[in-house]
mmCIF file of C-alpha atoms in Angstrom:
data_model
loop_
_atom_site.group_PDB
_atom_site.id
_atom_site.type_symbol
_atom_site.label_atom_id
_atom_site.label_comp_id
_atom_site.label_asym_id
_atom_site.label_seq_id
_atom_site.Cartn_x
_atom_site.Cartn_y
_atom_site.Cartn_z
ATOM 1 C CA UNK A 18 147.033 99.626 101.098
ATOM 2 C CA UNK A 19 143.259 98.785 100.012
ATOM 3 C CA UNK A 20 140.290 100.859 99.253
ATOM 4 C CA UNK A 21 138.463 99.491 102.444
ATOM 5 C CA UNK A 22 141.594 100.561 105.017
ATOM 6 C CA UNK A 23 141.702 103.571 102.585
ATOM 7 C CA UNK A 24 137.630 104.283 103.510
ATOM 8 C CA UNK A 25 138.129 103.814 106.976
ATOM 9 C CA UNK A 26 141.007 105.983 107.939
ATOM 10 C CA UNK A 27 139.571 108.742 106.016
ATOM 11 C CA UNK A 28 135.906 108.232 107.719
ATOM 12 C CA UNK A 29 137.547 108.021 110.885
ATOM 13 C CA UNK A 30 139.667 111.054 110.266
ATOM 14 C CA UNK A 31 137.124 113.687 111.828
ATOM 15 C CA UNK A 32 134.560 111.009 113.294
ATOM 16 C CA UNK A 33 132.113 113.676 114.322
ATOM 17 C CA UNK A 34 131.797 114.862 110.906
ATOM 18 C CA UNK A 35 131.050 111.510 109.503
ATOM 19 C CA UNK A 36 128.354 110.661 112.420
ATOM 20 C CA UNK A 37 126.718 113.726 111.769
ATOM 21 C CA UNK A 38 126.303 112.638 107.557
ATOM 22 C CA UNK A 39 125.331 109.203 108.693
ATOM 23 C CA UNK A 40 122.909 110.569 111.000
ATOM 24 C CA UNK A 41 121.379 113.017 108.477
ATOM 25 C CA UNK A 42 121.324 110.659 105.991
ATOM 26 C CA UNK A 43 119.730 107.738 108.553
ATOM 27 C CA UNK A 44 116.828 110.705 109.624
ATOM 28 C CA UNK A 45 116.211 111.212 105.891
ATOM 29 C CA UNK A 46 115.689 107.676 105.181
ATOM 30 C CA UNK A 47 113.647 106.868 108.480
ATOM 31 C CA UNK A 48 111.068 109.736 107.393
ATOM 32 C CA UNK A 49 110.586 108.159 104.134
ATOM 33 C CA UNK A 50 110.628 104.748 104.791
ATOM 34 C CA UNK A 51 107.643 105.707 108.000
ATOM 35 C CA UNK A 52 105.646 108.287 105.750
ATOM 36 C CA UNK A 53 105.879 105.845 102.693
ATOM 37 C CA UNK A 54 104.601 102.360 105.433
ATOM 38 C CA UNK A 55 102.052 105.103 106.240
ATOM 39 C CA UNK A 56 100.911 106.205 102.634
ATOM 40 C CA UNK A 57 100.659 102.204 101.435
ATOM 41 C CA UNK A 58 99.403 101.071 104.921
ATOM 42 C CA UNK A 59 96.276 103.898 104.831
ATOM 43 C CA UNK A 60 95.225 103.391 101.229
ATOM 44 C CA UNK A 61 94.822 99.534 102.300
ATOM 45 C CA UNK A 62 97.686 98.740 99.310
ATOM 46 C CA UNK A 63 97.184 98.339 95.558
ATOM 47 C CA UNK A 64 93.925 97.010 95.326
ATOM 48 C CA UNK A 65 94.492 94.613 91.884
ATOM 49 C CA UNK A 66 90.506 93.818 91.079
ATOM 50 C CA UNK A 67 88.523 94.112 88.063
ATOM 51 C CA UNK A 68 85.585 94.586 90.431
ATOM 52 C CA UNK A 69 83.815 98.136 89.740
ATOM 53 C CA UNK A 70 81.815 100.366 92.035
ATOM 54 C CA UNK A 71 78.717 102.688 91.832
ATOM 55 C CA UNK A 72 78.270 105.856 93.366
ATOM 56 C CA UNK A 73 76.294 108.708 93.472
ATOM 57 C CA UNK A 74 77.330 111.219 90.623
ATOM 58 C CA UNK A 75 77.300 114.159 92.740
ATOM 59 C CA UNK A 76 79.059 112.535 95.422
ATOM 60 C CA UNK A 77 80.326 109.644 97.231
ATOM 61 C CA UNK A 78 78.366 109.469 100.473
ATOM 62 C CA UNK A 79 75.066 110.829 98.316
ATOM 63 C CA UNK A 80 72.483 107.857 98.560
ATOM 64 C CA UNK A 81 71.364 105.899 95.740
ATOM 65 C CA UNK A 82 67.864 104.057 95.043
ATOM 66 C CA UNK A 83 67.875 100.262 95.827
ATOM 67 C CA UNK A 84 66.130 99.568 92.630
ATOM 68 C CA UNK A 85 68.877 100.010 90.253
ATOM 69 C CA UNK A 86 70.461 96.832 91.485
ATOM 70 C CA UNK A 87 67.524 94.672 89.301
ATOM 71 C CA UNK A 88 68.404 97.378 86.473
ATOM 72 C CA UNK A 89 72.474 96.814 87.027
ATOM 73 C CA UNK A 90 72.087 92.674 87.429
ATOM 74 C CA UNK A 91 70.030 92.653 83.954
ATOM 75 C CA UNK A 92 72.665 94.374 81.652
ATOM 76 C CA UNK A 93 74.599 91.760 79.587
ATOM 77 C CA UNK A 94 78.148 92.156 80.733
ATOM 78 C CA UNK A 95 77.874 92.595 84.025
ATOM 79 C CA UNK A 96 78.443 88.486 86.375
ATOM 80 C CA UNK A 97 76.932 89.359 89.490
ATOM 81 C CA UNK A 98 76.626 92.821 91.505
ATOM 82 C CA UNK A 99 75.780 93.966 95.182
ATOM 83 C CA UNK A 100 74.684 96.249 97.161
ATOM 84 C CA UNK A 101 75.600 98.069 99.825
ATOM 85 C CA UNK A 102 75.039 101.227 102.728
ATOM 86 C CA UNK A 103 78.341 102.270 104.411
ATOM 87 C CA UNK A 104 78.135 104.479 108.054
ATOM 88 C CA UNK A 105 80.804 105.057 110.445
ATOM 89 C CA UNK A 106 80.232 104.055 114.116
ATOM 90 C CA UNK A 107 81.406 104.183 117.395
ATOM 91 C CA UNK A 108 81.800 101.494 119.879
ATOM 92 C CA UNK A 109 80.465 102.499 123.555
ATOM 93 C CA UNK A 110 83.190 105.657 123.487
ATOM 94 C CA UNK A 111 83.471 108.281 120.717
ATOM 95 C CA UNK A 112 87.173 107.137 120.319
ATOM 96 C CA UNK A 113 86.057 103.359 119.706
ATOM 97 C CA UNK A 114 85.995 103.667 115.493
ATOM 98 C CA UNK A 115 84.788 101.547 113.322
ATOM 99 C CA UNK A 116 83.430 101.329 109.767
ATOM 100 C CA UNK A 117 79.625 99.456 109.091
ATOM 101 C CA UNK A 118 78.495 98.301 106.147
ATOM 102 C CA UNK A 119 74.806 96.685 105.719
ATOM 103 C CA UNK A 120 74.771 94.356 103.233
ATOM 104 C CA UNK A 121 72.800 91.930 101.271
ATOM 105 C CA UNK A 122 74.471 88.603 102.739
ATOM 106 C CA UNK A 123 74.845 86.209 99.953
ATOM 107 C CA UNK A 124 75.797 88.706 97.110
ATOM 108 C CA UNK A 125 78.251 90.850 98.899
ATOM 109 C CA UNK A 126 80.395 87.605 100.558
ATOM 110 C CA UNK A 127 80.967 86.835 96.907
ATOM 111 C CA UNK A 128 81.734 89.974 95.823
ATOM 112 C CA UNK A 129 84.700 90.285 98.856
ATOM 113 C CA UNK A 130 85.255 86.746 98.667
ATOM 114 C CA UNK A 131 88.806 86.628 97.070
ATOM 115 C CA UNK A 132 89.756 89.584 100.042
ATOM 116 C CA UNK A 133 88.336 88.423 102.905
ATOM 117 C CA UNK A 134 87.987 84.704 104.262
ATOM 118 C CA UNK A 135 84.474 84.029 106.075
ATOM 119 C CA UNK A 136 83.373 80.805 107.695
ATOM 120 C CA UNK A 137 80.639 78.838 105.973
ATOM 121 C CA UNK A 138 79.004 78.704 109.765
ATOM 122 C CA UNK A 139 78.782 82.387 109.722
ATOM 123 C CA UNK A 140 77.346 82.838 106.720
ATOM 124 C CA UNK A 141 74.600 80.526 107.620
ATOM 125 C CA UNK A 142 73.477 82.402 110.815
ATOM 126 C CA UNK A 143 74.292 85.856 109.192
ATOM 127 C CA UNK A 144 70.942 84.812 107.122
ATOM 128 C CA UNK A 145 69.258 83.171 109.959
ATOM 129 C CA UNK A 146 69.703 86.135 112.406
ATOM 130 C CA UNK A 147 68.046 89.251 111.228
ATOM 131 C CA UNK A 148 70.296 91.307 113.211
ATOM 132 C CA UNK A 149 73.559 89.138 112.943
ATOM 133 C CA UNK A 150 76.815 90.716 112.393
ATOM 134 C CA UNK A 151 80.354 89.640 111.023
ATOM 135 C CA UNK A 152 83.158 91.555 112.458
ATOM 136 C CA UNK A 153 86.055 91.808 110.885
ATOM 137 C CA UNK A 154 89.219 90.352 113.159
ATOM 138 C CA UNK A 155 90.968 93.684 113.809
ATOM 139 C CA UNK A 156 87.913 95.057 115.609
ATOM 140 C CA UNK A 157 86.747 92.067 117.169
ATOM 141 C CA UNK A 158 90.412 91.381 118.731
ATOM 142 C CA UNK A 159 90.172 94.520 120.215
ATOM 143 C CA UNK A 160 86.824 95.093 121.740
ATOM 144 C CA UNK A 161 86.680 91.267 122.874
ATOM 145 C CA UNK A 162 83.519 90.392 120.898
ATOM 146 C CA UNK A 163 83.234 86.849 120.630
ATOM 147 C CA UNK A 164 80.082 84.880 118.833
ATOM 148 C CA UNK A 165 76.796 85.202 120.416
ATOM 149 C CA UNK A 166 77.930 88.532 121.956
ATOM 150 C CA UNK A 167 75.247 91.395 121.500
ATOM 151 C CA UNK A 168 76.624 94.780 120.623
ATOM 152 C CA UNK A 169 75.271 98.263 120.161
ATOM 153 C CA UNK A 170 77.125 100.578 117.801
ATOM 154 C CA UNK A 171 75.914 104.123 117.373
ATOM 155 C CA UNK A 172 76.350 105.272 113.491
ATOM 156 C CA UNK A 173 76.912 108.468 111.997
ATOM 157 C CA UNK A 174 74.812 107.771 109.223
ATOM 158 C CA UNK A 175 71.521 105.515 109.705
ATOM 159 C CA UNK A 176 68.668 107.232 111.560
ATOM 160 C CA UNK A 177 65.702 105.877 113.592
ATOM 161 C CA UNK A 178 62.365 107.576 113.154
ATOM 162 C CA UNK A 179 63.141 108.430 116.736
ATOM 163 C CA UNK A 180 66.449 110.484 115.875
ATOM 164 C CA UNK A 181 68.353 107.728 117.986
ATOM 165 C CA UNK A 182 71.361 106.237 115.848
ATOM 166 C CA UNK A 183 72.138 103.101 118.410
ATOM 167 C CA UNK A 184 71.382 99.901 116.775
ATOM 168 C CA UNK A 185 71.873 96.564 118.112
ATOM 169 C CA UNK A 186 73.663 93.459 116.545
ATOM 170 C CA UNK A 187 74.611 90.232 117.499
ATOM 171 C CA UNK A 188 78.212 88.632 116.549
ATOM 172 C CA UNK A 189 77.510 85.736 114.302
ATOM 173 C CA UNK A 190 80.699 85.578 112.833
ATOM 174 C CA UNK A 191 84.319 86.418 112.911
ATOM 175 C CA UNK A 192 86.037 87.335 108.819
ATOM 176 C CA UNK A 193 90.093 87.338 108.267
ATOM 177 C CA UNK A 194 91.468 89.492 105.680
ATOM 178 C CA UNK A 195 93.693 88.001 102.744
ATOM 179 C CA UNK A 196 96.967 89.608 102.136
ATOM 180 C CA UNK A 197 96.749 92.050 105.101
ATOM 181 C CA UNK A 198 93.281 93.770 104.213
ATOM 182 C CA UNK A 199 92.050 95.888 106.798
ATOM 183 C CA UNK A 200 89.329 94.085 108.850
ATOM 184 C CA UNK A 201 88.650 96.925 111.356
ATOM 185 C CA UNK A 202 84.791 96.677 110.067
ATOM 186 C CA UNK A 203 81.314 95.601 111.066
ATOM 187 C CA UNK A 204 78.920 94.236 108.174
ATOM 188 C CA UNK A 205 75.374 93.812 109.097
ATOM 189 C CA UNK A 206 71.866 92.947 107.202
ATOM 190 C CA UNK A 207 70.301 95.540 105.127
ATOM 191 C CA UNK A 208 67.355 94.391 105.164
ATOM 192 C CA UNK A 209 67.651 94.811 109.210
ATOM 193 C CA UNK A 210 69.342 98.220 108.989
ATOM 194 C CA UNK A 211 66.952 99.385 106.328
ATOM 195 C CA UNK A 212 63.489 98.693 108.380
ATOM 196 C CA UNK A 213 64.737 100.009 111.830
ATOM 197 C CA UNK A 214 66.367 103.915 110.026
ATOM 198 C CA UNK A 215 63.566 106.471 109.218
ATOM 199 C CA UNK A 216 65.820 108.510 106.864
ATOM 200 C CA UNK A 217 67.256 107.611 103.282
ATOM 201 C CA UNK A 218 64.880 104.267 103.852
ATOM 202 C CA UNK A 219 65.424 102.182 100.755
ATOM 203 C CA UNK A 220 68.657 103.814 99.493
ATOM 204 C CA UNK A 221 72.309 102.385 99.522
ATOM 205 C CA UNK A 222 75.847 103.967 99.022
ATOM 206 C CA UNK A 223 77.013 102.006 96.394
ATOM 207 C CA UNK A 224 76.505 98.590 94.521
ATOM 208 C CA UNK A 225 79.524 96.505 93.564
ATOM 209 C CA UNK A 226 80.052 94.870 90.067
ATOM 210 C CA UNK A 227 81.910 92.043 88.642
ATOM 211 C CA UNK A 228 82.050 92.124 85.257
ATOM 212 C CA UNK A 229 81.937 88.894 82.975
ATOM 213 C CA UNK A 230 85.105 87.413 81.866
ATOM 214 C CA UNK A 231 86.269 88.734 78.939
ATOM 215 C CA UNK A 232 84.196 91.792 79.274
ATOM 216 C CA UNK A 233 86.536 94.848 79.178
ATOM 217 C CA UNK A 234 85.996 96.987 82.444
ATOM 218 C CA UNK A 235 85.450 100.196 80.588
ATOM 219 C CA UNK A 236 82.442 98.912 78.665
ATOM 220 C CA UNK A 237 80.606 98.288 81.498
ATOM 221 C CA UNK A 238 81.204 100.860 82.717
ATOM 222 C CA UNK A 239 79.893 103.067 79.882
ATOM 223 C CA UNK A 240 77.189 100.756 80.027
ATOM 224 C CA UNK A 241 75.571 101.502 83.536
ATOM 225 C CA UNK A 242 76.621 104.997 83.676
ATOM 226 C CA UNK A 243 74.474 105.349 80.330
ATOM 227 C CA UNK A 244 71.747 103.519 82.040
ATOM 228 C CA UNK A 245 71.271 106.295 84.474
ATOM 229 C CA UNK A 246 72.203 109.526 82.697
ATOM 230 C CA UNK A 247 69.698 112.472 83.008
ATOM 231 C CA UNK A 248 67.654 110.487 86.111
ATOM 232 C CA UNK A 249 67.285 112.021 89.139
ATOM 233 C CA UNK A 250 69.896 110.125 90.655
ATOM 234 C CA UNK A 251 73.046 109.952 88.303
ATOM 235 C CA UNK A 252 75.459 107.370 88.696
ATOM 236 C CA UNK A 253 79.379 107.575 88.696
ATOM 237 C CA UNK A 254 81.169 103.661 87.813
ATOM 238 C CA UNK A 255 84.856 103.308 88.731
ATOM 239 C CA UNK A 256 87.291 100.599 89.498
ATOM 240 C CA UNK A 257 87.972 99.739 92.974
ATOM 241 C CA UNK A 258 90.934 101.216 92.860
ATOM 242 C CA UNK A 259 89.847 103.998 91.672
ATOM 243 C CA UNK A 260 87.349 104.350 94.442
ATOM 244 C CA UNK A 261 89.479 103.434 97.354
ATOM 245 C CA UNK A 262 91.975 106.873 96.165
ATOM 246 C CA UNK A 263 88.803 108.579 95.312
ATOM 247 C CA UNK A 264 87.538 107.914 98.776
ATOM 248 C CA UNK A 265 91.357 108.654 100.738
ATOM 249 C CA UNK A 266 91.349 111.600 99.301
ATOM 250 C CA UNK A 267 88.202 113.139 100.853
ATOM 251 C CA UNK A 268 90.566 113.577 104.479
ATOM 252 C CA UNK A 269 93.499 114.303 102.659
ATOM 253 C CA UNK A 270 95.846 114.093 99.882
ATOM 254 C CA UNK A 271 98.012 111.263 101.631
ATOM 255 C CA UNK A 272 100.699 110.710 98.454
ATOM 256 C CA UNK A 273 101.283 114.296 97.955
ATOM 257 C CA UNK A 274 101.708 115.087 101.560
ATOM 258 C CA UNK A 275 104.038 112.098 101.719
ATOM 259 C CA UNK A 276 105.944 112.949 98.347
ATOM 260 C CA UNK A 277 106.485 116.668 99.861
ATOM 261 C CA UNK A 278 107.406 115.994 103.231
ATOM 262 C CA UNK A 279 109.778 113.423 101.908
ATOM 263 C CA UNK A 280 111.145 115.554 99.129
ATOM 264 C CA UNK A 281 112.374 118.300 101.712
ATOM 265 C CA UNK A 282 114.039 115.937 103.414
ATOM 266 C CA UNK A 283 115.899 114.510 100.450
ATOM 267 C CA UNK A 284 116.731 117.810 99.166
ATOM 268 C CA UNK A 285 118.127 119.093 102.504
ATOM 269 C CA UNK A 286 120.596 115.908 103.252
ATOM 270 C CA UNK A 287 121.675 116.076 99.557
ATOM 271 C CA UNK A 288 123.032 119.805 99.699
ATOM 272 C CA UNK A 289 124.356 118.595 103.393
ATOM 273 C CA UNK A 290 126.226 115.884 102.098
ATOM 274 C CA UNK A 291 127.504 117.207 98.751
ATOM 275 C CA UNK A 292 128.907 120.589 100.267
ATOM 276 C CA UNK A 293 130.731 118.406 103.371
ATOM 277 C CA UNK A 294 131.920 115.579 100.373
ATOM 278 C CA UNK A 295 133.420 119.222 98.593
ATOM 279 C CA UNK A 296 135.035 120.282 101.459
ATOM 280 C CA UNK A 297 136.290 116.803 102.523
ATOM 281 C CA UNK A 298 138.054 116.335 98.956
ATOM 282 C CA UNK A 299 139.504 119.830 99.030
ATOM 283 C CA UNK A 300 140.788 119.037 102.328
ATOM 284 C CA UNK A 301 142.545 116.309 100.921
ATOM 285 C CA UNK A 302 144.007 117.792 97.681
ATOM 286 C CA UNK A 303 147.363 117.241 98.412
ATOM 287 C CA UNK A 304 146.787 113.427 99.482
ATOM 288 C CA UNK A 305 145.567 113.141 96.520
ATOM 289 C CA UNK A 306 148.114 114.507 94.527
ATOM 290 C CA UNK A 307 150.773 111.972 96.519
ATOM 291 C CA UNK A 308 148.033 109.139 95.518
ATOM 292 C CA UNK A 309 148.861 110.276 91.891
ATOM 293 C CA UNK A 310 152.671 110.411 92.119
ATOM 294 C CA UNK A 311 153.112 106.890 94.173
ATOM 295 C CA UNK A 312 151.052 106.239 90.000
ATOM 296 C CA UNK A 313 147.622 105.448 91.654
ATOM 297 C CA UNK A 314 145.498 105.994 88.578
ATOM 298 C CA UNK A 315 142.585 108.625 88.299
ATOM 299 C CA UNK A 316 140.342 105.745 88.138
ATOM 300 C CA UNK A 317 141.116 104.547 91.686
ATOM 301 C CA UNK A 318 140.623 108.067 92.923
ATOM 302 C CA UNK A 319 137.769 108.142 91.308
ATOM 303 C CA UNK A 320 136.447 105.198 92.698
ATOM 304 C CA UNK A 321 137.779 105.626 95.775
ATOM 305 C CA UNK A 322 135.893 108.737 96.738
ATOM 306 C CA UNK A 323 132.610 107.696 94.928
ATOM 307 C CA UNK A 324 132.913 104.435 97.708
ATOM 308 C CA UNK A 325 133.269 106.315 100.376
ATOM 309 C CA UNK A 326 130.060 108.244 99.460
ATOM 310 C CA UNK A 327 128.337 105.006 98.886
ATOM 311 C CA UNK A 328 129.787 103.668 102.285
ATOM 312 C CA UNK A 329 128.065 106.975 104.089
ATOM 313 C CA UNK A 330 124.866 106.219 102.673
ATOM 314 C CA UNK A 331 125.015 102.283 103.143
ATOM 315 C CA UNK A 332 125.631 102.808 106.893
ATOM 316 C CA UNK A 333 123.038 105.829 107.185
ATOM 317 C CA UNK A 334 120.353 103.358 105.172
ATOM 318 C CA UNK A 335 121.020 100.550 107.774
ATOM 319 C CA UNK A 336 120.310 103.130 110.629
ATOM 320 C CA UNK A 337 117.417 104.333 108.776
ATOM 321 C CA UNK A 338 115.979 100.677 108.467
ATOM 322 C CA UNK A 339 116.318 100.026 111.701
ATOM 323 C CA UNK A 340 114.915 102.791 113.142
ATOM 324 C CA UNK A 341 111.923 102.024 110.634
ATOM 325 C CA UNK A 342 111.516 98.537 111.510
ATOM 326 C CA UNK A 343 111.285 99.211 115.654
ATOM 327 C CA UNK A 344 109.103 102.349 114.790
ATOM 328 C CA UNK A 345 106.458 100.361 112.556
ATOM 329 C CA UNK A 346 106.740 97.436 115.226
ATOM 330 C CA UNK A 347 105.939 100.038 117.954
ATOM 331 C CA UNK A 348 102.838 101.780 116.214
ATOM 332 C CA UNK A 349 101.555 99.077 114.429
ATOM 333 C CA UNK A 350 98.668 98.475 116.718
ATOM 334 C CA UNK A 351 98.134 101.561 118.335
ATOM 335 C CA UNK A 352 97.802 102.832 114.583
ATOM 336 C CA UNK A 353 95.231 100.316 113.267
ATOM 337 C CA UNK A 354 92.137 102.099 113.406
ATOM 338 C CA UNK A 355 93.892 104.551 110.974
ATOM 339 C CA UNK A 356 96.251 102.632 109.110
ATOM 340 C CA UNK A 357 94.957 99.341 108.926
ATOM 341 C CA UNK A 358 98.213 97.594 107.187
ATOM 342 C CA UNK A 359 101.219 99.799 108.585
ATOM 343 C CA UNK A 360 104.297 97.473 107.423
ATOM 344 C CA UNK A 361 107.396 97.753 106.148
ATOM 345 C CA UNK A 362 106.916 95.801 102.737
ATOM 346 C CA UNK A 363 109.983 94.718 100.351
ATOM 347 C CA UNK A 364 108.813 97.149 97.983
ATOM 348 C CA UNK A 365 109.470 99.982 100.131
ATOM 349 C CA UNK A 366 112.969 99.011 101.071
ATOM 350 C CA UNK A 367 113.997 98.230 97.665
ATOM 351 C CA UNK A 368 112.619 101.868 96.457
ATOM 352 C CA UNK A 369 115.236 103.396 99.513
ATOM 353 C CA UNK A 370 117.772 101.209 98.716
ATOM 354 C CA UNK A 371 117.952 102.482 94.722
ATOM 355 C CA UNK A 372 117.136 106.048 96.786
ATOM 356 C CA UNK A 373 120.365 105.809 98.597
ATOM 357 C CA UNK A 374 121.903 104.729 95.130
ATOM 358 C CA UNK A 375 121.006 107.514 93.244
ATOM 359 C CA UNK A 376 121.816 110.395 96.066
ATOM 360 C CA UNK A 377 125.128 108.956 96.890
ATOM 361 C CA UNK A 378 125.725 109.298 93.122
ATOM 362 C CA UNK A 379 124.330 112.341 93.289
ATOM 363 C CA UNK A 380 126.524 113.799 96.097
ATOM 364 C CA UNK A 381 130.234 111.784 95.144
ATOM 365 C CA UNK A 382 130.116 112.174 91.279
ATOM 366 C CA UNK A 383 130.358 116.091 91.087
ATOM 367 C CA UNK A 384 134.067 116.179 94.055
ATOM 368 C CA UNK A 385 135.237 113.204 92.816
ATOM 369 C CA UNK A 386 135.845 114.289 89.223
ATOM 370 C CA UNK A 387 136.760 117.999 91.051
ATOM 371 C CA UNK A 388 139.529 115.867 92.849
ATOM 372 C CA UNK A 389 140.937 113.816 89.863
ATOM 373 C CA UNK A 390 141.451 117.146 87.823
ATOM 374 C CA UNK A 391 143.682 118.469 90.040
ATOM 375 C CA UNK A 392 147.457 117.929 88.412
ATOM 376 C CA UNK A 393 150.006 116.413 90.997
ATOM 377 C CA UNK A 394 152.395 119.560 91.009
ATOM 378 C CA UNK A 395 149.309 121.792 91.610
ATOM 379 C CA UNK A 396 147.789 119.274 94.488
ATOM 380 C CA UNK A 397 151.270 119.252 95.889
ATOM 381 C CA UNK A 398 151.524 122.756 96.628
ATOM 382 C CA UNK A 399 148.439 122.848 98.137
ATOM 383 C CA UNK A 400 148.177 124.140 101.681
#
């Protein structure tokens, strides 16, 4: 008789019992591999740049004078830097989301250029037009806009001297994101922006960096942080990386939350499935005391019971994925505005695959070595 027909009468022995483990284990592995899509998919991924960004010292959405970008450009290390005054707006309803950035045109499409791909032909009206606007594809897809199309988008952050924060833009241009980035944006002129708001008039929320090659990221940032100490408006210089977690975790802690929720999960199916794996060996004591007199050695036992574990977890993974995969394919769009990149990456599934490796080790190592002591006279007069 084989190990496999050896796995399968003894799963199929009390089938309920064994579709209840799968199931737990498929539920534990469909909340990770969702809450883990979500984590990766809201923080926009890994940003890999040795671009840096300035902020207020105080805080992020604190404004900053437009005249240290002449005083940033002129230190030594630093390639080329931009500026740049972030507001979230609305689209004609409150639940129509979007984020706006007003920008300085030619600087800041270099500085995104190796994230974002925009046409040559928008960038030449977006200078011509002083209220042009490139929207990013996500947002453009779904409100319809299409070039030449005038919009009005009322901010949360830019003012009129009136107290009105509706400002209108025309669509001069239409940017795709590089390796999924999100592209549920707006960027506009700041020049335009600037003139029209009455409030925090010649400010920005940040300027963007690029250091020279060769120049190590931490001296420049030394460098402009130095620059500004003890003036009235202090500066704070991080990575982009940095920033973008920085910046997450104003709404909420997303990695903890995820690392918790997924933890209890874990936790729970592992004390399931070792305490029904003890019971299903003990169950089986004198089996496997026959197992040892037919001369089957401990090492086949062994194995035996620690591939039936793994067999559990195999089939509850492959449940688990395929929940997953029709869940992310499901919410991907109606999730957008929120997480822009909600997929189900290799990455992911190779981190619950070596999951499932280590819990199923976990759960079979502890009643399989419990079964092998067991002597055959002893296991025989089990009852």
């Amino acid at each position: 008789m084989s190990r496999f027909t050896l796995i399968r009468r003894t799963m199929a022995r009390k089938p309920m019992r064994s579709a209840l483990l799968i199931a737990s284990i498929a539920i534990a592995f469909f909340i990770h591999l969702i809450l883990t899509s979500f984590e990766h998919g809201f923080l926009g991924g890994e940003v890999d740049s040795e671009r840096l960004i300035v902020t207020n010292k105080v805080g992020d959405t604190l404004p900053l004078p437009i005249s240290y970008y002449d005083k940033i450009l002129a230190l030594p290390d630093v390639a080329a830097a931009t500026y740049m005054a972030r507001s979230r707006a609305t689209y004609r309803t409150p639940a129509s989301f979007l984020g706006l950035t007003a920008a300085e045109p030619g600087t800041f499409a270099g500085f995104i250029g190796d994230q974002y791909d925009i046409p040559a032909d928008a960038l030449s009206r977006f200078a011509q037009i002083r209220n042009g606007a490139i929207a990013g594809r996500s947002i453009a897809t779904q409100e319809g806009w299409v070039l030449g199309q005038k919009i009005t988008l009322n901010t949360s952050s830019f003012f009129k001297p009136d107290g009105s924060s509706d400002f209108d833009f025309e669509i001069v241009g239409i940017l795709d994101g590089k390796q999924s980035a999100d592209t549920h944006f707006v960027v506009a002129r700041y020049d335009y922006v600037n003139s029209e708001r009455g409030t925090d008039r010649d400010t920005v929320s940040s300027f963007g960096i690029v250091p020279k090659n060769g120049v190590r990221a931490d001296d420049v940032i030394k460098a402009v942080d130095t620059l500004f100490a003890n003036s009235a408006y202090e500066t704070r210089t991080r990575t982009e990386a940095e920033f973008m977690r920085a910046f997450i975790a104003q709404f909420a802690d997303i990695a903890t939350i995820v690392r918790l929720v997924i933890g209890v999960a874990f936790v729970t199916i592992l004390m399931i499935v070792a305490n029904t794996m003890f019971f299903a060996i003990r169950e089986r004591t004198r089996e496997i005391g026959v197992l040892k007199v037919l001369g089957f050695s401990r090492r086949f036992i062994l194995g035996n019971i620690l591939a039936e574990t793994f067999a559990l977890f195999a089939v509850g993974l492959s449940f688990g994925l395929g929940f997953a995969f029709t869940a992310v394919m499901f919410l991907r769009e109606p999730l957008r505005t929120i997480v822009p990149d909600l997929v189900l990456t290799p990455a992911i599934i190779l981190e619950a695959t070596g999951l499932a490796v280590l819990l199923a080790l976990a759960t079979g190592v502890a009643p399989a070595f419990n079964a092998i002591r067991v002597p055959p006279n002893a296991a025989l007069r089990e009852r």
